Coordinates of C-alpha atoms and ligand atoms in Angstrom, one line a residue:
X1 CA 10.8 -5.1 61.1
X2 CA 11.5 -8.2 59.2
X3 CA 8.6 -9.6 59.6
X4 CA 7.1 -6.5 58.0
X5 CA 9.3 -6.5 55.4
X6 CA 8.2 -10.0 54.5
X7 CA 4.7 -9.2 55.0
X8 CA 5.3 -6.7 52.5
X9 CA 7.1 -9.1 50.0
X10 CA 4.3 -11.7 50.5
X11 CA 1.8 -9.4 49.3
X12 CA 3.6 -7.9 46.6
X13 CA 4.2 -11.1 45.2
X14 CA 0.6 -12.4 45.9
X15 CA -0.8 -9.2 44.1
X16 CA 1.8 -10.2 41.1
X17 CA 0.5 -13.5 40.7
X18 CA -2.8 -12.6 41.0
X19 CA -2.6 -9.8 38.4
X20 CA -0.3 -12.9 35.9
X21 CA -3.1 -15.4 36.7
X22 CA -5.8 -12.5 35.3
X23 CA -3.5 -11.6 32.7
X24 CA -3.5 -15.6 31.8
X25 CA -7.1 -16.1 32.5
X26 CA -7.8 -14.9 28.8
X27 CA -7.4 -11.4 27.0
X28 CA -9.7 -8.9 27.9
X29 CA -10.8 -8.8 24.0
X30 CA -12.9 -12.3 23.9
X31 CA -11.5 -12.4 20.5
X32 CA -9.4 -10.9 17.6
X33 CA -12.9 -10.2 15.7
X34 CA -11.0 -7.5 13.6
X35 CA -9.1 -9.7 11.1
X36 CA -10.9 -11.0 7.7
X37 CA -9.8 -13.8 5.1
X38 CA -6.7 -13.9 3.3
X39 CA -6.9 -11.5 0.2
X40 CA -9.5 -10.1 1.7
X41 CA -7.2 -6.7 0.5
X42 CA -5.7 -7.9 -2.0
X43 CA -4.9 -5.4 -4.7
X44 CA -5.7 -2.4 -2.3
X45 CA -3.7 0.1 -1.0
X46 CA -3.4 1.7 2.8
X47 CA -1.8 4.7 4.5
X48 CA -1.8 4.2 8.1
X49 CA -0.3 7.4 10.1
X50 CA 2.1 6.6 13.0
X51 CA 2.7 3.3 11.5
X52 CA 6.0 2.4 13.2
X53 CA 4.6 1.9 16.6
X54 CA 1.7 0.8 19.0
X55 CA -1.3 0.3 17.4
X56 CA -0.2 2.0 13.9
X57 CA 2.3 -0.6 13.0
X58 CA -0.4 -4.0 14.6
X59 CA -2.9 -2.4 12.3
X60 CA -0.5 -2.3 9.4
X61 CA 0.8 -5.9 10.1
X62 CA -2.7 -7.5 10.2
X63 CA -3.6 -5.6 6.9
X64 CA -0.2 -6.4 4.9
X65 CA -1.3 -10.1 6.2
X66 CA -4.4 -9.9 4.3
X67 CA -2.7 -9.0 1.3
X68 CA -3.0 -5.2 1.2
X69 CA -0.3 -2.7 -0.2
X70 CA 0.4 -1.0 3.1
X71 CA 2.1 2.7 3.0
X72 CA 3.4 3.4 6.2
X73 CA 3.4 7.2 7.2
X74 CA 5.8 8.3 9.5
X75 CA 7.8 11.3 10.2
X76 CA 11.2 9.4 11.0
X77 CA 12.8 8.0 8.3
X78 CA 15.0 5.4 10.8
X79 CA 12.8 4.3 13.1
X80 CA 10.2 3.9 9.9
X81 CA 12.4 1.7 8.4
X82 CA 13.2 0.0 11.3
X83 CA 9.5 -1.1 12.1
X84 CA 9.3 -1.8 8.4
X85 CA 12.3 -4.1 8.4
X86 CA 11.0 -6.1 11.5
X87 CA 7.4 -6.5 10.0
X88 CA 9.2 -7.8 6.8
X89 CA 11.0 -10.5 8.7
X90 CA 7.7 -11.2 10.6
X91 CA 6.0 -11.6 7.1
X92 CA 8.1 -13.8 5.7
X93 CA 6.2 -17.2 6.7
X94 CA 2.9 -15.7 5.8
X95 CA 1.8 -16.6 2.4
X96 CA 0.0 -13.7 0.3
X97 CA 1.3 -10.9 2.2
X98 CA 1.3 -7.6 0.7
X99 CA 3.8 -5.0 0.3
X100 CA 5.0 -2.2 2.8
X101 CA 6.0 0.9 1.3
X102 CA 7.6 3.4 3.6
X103 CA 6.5 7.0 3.1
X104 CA 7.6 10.2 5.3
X105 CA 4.7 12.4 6.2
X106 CA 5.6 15.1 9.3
X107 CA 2.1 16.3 10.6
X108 CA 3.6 18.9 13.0
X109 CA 4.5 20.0 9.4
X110 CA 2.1 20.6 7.0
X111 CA 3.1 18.5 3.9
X112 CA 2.8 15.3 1.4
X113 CA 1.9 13.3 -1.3
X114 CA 0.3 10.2 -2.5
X115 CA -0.4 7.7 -5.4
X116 CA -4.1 5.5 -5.6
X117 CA -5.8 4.9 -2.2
X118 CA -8.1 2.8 -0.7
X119 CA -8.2 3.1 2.6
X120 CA -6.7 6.4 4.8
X121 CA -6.0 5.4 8.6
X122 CA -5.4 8.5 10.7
X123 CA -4.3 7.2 13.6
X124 CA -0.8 8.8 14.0
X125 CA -1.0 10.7 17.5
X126 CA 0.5 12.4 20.5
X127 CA -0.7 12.8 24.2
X128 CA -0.3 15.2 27.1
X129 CA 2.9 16.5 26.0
X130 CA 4.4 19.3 27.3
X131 CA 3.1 22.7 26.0
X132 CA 4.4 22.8 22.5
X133 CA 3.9 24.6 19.0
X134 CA 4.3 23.1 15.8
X135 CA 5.9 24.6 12.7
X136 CA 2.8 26.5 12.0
X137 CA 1.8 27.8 15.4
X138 CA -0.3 25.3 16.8
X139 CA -0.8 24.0 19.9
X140 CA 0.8 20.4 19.2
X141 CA -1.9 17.9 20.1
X142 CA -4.3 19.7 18.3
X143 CA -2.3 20.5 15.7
X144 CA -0.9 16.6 15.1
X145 CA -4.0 15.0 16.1
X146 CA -6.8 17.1 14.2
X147 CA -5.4 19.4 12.1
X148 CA -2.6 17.2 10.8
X149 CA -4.9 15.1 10.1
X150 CA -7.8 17.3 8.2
X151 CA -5.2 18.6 6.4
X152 CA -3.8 14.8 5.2
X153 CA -7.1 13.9 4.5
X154 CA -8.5 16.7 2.2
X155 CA -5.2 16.5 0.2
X156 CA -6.2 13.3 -0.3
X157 CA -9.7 13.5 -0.9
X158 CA -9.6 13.8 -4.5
X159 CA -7.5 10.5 -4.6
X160 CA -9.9 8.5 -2.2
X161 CA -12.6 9.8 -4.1
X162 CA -11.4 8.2 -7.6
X163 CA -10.1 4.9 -6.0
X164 CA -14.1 4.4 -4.4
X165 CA -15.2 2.7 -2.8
X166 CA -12.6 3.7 -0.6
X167 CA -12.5 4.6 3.3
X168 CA -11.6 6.8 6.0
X169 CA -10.5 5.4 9.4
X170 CA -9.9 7.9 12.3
X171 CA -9.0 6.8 15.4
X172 CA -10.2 8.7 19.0
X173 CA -10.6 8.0 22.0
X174 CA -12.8 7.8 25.0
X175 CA -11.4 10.6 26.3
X176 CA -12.8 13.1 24.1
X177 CA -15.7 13.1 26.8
X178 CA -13.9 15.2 28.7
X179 CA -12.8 17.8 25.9
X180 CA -14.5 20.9 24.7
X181 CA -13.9 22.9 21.5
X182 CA -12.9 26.2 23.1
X183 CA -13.2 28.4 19.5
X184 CA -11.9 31.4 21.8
X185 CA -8.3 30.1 22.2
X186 CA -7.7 26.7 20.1
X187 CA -3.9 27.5 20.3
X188 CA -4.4 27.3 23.9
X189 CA -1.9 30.5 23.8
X190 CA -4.4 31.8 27.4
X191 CA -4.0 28.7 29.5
X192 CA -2.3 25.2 28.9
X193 CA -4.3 21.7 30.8
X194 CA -2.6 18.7 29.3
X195 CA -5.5 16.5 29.4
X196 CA -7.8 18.7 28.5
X197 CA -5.8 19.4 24.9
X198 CA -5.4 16.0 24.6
X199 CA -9.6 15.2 25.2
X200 CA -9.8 18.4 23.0
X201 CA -8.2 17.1 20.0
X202 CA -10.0 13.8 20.4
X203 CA -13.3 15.2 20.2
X204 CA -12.2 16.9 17.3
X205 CA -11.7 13.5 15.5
X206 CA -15.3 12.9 16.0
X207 CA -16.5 16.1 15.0
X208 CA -14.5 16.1 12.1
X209 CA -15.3 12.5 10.8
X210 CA -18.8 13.3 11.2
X211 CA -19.0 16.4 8.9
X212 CA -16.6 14.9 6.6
X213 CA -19.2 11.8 6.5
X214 CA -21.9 14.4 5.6
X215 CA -19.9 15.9 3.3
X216 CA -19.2 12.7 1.7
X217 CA -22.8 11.5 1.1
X218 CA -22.8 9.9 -2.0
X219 CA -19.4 9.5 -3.3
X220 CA -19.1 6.0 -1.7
X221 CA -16.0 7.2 -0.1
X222 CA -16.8 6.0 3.9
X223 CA -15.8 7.7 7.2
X224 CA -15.6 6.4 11.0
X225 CA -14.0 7.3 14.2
X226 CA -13.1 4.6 17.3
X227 CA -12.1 4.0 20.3
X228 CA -8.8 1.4 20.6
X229 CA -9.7 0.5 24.5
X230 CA -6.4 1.5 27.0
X231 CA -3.5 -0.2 25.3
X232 CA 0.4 -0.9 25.8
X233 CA 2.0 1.4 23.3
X234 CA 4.5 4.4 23.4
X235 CA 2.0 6.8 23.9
X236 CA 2.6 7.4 27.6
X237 CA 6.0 8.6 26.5
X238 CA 5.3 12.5 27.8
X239 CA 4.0 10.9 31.3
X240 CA 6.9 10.4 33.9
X241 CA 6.6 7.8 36.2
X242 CA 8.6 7.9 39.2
X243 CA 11.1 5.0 39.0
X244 CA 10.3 3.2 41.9
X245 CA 6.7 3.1 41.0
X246 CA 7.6 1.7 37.4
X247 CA 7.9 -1.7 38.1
X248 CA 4.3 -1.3 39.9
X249 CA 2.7 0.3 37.0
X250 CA 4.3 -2.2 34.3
X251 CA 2.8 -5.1 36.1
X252 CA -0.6 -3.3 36.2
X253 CA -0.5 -2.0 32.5
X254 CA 0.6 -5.8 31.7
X255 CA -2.3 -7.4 33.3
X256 CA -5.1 -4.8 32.4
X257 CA -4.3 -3.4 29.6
X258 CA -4.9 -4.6 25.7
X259 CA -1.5 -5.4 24.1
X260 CA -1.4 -3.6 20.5
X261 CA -2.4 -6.3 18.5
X262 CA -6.1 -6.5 20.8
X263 CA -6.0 -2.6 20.4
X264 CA -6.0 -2.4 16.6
X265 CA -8.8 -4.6 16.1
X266 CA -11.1 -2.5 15.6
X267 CA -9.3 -0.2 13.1
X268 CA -8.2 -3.1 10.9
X269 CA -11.7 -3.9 11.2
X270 CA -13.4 -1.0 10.0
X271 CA -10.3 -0.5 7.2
X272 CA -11.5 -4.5 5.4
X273 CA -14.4 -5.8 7.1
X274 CA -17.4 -6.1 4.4
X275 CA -19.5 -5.9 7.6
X276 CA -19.3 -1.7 7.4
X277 CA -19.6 -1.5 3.6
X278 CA -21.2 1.6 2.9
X279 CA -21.6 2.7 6.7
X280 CA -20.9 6.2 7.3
X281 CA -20.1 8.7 10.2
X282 CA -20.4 6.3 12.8
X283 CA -18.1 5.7 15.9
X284 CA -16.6 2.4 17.3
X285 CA -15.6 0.1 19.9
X286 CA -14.3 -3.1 19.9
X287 CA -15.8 -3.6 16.4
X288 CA -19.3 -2.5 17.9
X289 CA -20.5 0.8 16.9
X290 CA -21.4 2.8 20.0
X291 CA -23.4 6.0 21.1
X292 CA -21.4 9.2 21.4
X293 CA -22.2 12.3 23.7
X294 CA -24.3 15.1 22.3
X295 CA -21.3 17.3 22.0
X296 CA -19.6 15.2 19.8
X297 CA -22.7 15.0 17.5
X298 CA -23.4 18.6 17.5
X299 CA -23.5 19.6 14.0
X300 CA -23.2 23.3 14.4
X301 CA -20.0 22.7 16.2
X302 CA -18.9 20.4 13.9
X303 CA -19.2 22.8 10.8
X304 CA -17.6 25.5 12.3
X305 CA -14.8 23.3 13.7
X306 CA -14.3 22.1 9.5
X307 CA -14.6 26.0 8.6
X308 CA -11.7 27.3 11.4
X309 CA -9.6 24.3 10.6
X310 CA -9.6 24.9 6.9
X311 CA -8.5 28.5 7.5
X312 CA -5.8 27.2 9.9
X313 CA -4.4 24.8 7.6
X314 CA -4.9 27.4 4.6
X315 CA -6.6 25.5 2.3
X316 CA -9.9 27.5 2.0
X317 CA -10.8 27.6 -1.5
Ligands
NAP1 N1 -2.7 3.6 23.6 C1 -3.9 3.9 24.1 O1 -4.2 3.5 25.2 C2 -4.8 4.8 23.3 C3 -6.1 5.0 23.8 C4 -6.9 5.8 23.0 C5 -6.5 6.3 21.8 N2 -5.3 6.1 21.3 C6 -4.9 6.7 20.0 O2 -4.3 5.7 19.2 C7 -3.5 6.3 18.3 C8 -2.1 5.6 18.2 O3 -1.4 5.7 19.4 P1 -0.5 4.6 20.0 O4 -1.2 4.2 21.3 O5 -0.2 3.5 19.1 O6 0.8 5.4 20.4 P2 2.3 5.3 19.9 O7 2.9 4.0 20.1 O8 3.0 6.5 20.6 O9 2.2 5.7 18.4 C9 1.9 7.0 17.9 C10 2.4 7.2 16.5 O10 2.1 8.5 16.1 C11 3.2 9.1 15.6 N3 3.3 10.6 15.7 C12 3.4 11.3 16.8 N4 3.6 12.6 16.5 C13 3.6 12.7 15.1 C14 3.8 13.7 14.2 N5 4.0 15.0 14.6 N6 3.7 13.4 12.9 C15 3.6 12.2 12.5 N7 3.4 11.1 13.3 C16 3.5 11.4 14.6 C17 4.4 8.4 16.3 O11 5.6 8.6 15.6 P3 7.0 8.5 16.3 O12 7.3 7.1 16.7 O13 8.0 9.0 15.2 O14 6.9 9.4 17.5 C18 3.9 7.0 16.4 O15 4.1 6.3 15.1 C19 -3.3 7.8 18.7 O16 -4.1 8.6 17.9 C20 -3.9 7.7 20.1 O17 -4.4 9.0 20.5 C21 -4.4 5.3 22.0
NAG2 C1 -7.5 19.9 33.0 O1 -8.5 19.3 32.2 C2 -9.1 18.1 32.7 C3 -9.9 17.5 31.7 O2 -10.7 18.4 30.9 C4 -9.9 18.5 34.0 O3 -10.5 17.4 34.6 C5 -8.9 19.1 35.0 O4 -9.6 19.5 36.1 C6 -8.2 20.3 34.4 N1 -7.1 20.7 35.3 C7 -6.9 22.0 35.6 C8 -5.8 22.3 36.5 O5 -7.7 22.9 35.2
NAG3 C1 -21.3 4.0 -5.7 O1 -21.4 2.6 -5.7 C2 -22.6 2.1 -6.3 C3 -22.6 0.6 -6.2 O2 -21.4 0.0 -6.5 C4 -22.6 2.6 -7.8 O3 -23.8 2.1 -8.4 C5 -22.5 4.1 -7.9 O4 -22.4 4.5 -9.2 C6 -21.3 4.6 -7.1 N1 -21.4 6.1 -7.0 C7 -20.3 6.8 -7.2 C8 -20.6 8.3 -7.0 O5 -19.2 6.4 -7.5

């Protein structure tokens, strides 16, 4: 029995050191290839969405460092300001950093309002929660990830449109591979899969960043959708892990996955790099554009997604 036991121990702590020694071996990113020049946004301003956490608030750090005005969206006033105040203190050293405005902006409810604009980051999110409606009667993942969103964004178009060359930065995910736009029931009010709502609203990202890039066509006001890679963030926070496997999955997510600042990369890339001036419609991956699946490049689907959504979010003119 103790000789088990210790058998056991030895190879729990062999797989811990082997998973540190990977973890140490390098990061899994070969290299922060999002970040620019100093001033490289100097004198532009940024809304990020979900700012105060994960990959919101490392994408808002890395652009306040480059000198942009950074208007952090967030539906909490506290823990906004709270994010805000620790990024302030971590700012303090760096020379040329820009300013951090703190704005509320709810997108389970369907409001706001903003000054000049530069650059729009959507990336504000929520995953596999349990079956929820927003204020308006949507199904919650949908509703916060794409309709919040289109909503945000065509309030603002006018806006981006004036401050062009301006861009749009939408964050996805991989996982919209295994969503579908099911038109028949996109309050998923008939049946209620998690994941699949999750993949769903993903997809929709793509869709929607890909009309809106069509619609955009010469207006130099940019749009493009990525992938952040699996990252360390809060947005496991609906997924219960049983206790005594926590420690287990901590170690894992610690040696495999990207930590925030890896994650945002490739949104803080697309938001300032001069690399993707003018590119339009495209999608993403560790600052590499990649090939999508059909269905996410289907433009019939795509229109008709844009022309539900508006009537959703009552803004058809
Ligand atoms: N982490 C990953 O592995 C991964 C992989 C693929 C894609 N993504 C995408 O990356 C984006 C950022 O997620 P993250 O990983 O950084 O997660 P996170 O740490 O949970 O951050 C999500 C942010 O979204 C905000 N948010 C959630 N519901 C909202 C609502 N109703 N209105 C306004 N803001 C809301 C959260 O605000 P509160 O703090 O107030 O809740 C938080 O600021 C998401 O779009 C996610 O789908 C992440
Ligand atoms: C839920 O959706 C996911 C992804 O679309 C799918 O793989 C899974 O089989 C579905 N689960 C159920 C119970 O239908
Ligand atoms: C777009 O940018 C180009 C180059 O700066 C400029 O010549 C053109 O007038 C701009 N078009 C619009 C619609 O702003």
């Amino acid at each position: 029995m103790a000789v088990a036991t210790a058998a056991a121990l030895l190879a729990a702590l062999g797989g811990a050191l082997w998973l540190a020694a990977r973890r140490l071996a390098g990061p899994r990113v070969p290299s922060l290839r999002g970040g620019g020049d100093p001033g490289l946004m100097n004198g532009k301003t940024v809304l990020i969405t979900g700012a105060n956490s994960g990959l919101g608030r490392a994408t808002a750090a890395e652009l306040l460092r480059l000198g942009a005005r950074v208007i952090m969206g967030c539906r909490d006033r506290e823990r906004a300001e709270e994010a805000a105040g620790q990024l302030r203190r971590e700012l303090r050293e760096a020379a040329g950093a820009g300013e951090l405005v703190v704005r509320e902006l709810d997108l389970a409810s369907l409001r706001s309002e903003e000054p000049r604009l530069d650059v729009l980051i959507n990336n504000a999110g929520i995953f596999q929660c349990p079956y929820t409606k927003t204020e308006d009667g949507f199904e919650m993942q949908f509703g916060v990830n794409h309709l919040g969103h289109f909503l945000l964004t065509n309030l603002l178009l006018g806006l981006l449109k004036n401050s062009a060359p301006s861009r749009i930065v939408v964050v996805s995910s991989k996982l919209y591979k295994y969503g579908d736009i099911n038109f028949e029931d996109l309050n998923s009010e008939q049946s209620y899969n998690k994941s699949f709502c999750y993949s769903r609203s993903k997809l929709a990202n793509i869709l929607f960043t890909r009309e809106l890039a069509r619609r955009l066509e010469g207006t130099n006001v940019t749009v493009n959708v990525l992938h952040p890679g699996i990252v360390r963030t809060n947005l496991g926070r609906h997924i219960h892990i049983p206790l005594l496997v926590k420690p287990l999955f901590n170690l894992v997510s610690w040696a495999f996955f990207k930590t925030p600042v890896e994650g945002a990369q490739t949104s803080i890339y697309l938001a300032s790099s001069p690399e993707v001036e003018g590119v339009s419609g495209r999608y993403f991956g560790d600052c590499k554009e990649e090939e999508l699946l059909p269905k996410a490049m289907d433009e019939s689907v795509a229109r008709k997604l844009w022309d539900i959504s508006e009537v959703m979010v009552g803004i058809l003119k």
